[in-house]
XYZ file of C-alpha atoms in Angstrom:
205
model
C -48.549 4.402 -33.075
C -50.011 6.887 -30.619
C -49.124 4.627 -27.649
C -45.554 4.351 -28.937
C -45.230 8.161 -29.149
C -46.692 8.555 -25.665
C -44.313 5.928 -24.300
C -41.369 7.711 -25.870
C -42.408 11.002 -24.290
C -42.797 9.297 -20.912
C -39.369 7.731 -21.235
C -37.837 11.090 -22.129
C -39.475 12.736 -19.122
C -38.310 9.933 -16.853
C -34.747 10.191 -18.179
C -34.814 13.974 -17.765
C -35.851 13.644 -14.121
C -33.114 11.064 -13.441
C -30.333 13.037 -15.140
C -31.385 16.309 -13.496
C -31.772 14.875 -10.017
C -28.629 12.723 -10.147
C -26.180 15.551 -9.256
C -28.453 16.668 -6.410
C -28.514 13.240 -4.792
C -24.758 12.818 -5.248
C -23.925 16.198 -3.700
C -26.622 16.448 -1.025
C -27.237 12.810 -0.217
C -30.532 10.930 -0.091
C -31.816 12.603 3.052
C -30.417 15.992 2.080
C -32.296 16.083 -1.222
C -35.845 17.341 -0.827
C -38.794 17.116 -3.155
C -38.801 20.907 -3.451
C -35.212 20.761 -4.734
C -36.257 18.171 -7.309
C -39.205 20.236 -8.506
C -37.051 23.371 -8.681
C -34.255 21.643 -10.606
C -36.554 19.890 -13.074
C -39.175 22.625 -13.380
C -41.819 19.938 -12.925
C -44.594 19.708 -10.388
C -44.702 17.143 -7.591
C -47.510 15.390 -9.469
C -45.449 15.214 -12.662
C -42.490 13.724 -10.818
C -44.542 11.161 -8.947
C -46.409 10.401 -12.120
C -43.147 8.878 -13.353
C -41.792 7.431 -10.104
C -43.476 5.701 -7.177
C -41.545 7.626 -4.541
C -38.271 9.359 -3.713
C -36.568 6.020 -3.111
C -37.122 5.016 -6.737
C -35.702 8.317 -8.005
C -32.682 7.946 -5.714
C -31.989 4.423 -6.968
C -32.168 5.460 -10.619
C -30.061 8.566 -9.924
C -27.406 6.395 -8.270
C -27.354 4.035 -11.239
C -27.057 6.993 -13.601
C -24.210 8.602 -11.629
C -22.398 5.274 -11.586
C -22.890 4.778 -15.323
C -21.352 8.179 -16.129
C -18.109 7.218 -14.383
C -18.189 3.625 -15.664
C -18.606 4.766 -19.276
C -15.702 7.197 -18.919
C -13.494 4.454 -17.442
C -14.441 2.056 -20.236
C -13.255 4.537 -22.878
C -9.850 4.642 -21.218
C -9.464 0.994 -20.260
C -11.006 -1.015 -23.125
C -8.475 -0.014 -25.838
C -5.530 -1.249 -23.711
C -4.401 -4.756 -24.629
C -2.201 -5.826 -21.710
C -4.245 -6.749 -18.622
C -1.747 -5.340 -16.085
C -1.620 -2.059 -17.990
C -5.411 -2.142 -18.075
C -5.573 -2.448 -14.262
C -3.117 0.423 -13.857
C -5.129 2.640 -16.222
C -8.296 1.665 -14.313
C -6.762 2.833 -11.026
C -5.130 5.940 -12.474
C -8.450 7.082 -13.925
C -9.654 7.998 -10.439
C -6.465 9.900 -9.683
C -6.389 11.693 -13.044
C -10.073 12.634 -12.831
C -10.353 13.226 -9.094
C -11.279 16.891 -9.409
C -14.037 16.071 -11.887
C -15.383 13.322 -9.619
C -15.071 15.567 -6.567
C -16.727 18.462 -8.382
C -19.815 16.380 -9.108
C -20.133 15.359 -5.467
C -17.640 12.514 -5.256
C -17.907 8.798 -5.876
C -21.627 7.897 -6.011
C -21.036 4.429 -4.556
C -19.105 5.807 -1.588
C -21.609 8.590 -1.014
C -24.540 6.202 -1.129
C -22.851 3.610 1.081
C -22.335 6.261 3.754
C -25.727 7.910 3.291
C -27.966 4.842 3.376
C -28.450 3.065 6.696
C -29.599 -0.486 7.320
C -33.219 0.605 7.093
C -32.879 1.481 3.421
C -32.758 -2.151 2.308
C -33.558 -1.534 -1.355
C -31.000 1.243 -1.712
C -28.424 -0.776 0.207
C -29.000 -3.714 -2.137
C -28.375 -1.478 -5.161
C -25.141 -0.135 -3.650
C -23.970 -3.679 -2.899
C -24.781 -4.682 -6.463
C -22.701 -1.833 -7.884
C -19.764 -2.728 -5.633
C -20.049 -6.353 -6.758
C -20.137 -5.144 -10.363
C -16.968 -3.087 -9.783
C -15.190 -6.006 -8.114
C -16.386 -8.250 -10.907
C -14.851 -5.984 -13.545
C -11.488 -6.074 -11.757
C -11.670 -9.849 -11.287
C -12.503 -10.274 -14.962
C -9.397 -8.361 -16.003
C -7.187 -10.425 -13.664
C -8.660 -13.723 -14.835
C -8.100 -12.791 -18.473
C -4.556 -11.724 -17.635
C -3.885 -15.128 -16.083
C -5.248 -16.887 -19.171
C -3.058 -14.722 -21.412
C 0.021 -15.383 -19.307
C 0.331 -11.695 -18.392
C -0.583 -12.186 -14.728
C 0.847 -14.789 -12.368
C -1.239 -17.939 -12.063
C -1.277 -17.965 -8.251
C -2.805 -14.484 -7.899
C -5.857 -14.381 -5.625
C -8.181 -12.312 -7.811
C -10.884 -12.160 -5.128
C -8.495 -10.576 -2.644
C -7.011 -8.206 -5.216
C -10.427 -6.997 -6.419
C -11.493 -6.205 -2.858
C -8.190 -4.448 -2.174
C -8.503 -2.461 -5.394
C -11.979 -1.153 -4.546
C -11.136 -0.514 -0.890
C -8.003 1.478 -1.743
C -9.779 3.615 -4.333
C -12.770 4.325 -2.114
C -10.561 4.956 0.913
C -8.366 7.318 -1.068
C -11.347 9.259 -2.400
C -12.855 9.498 1.079
C -9.634 10.795 2.658
C -9.007 13.227 -0.201
C -12.534 14.590 0.075
C -12.363 15.002 3.857
C -8.867 16.542 3.914
C -9.201 18.531 0.667
C -5.943 16.918 -0.411
C -5.979 14.775 -3.559
C -2.564 13.348 -2.647
C -4.322 10.846 -0.388
C -5.942 9.261 -3.426
C -2.636 9.417 -5.312
C -0.988 7.438 -2.515
C -3.567 4.655 -2.660
C -3.386 4.506 -6.452
C 0.395 4.157 -6.154
C -0.175 1.184 -3.839
C -2.380 -0.486 -6.455
C 0.217 0.108 -9.148
C 2.923 -1.346 -6.890
C 0.831 -4.469 -6.304
C 0.202 -4.876 -10.029
C 3.845 -4.425 -10.979
C 5.398 -6.512 -8.204
C 2.792 -9.153 -7.335
C 0.607 -9.587 -10.416
C 2.648 -8.915 -13.539
C 4.211 -12.013 -15.056
C 7.747 -11.202 -16.188
C 9.000 -13.106 -19.239
């Protein structure tokens, strides 16, 4: 019983460190986030932090996963209730446009930030970023495949190509909006996705 209580406390501390450090990593980047910033934000000592994580890399990985999960959970609440698969794809894309200022205010897209921040030497972090991109593409492909089965999306649609285009347009739009301080750039790319869905994917009865 005592071990279970201790484990619970350790898990709570670990979660606290991840959730507190996540915004720092997303705004400042991996290299721009120092241990002193982590100790100041969490109120914990260096020993307490490294008592829960092997090194900064491990914290960064978990922070990235957490940042990604916050956005993914918010998207799921919007997308899951929608029945039609084309409408689901449109809602998926529009989420980023509708919530751009929230995403931007928390540092931007965590996948994009991490992809830019990590170089080829950060193999573990790069692998995590790749996995999250694959997960994103997989979610889009899953929607398209289901739409084809339901007869809502044309049978000859290349879901691999569309999923890559979807992710690239969203990430490109976010990047340009962030750099230019003009959210219209993201709006333009979202409009392109909607146009593709309506004119190339949607099966018209």
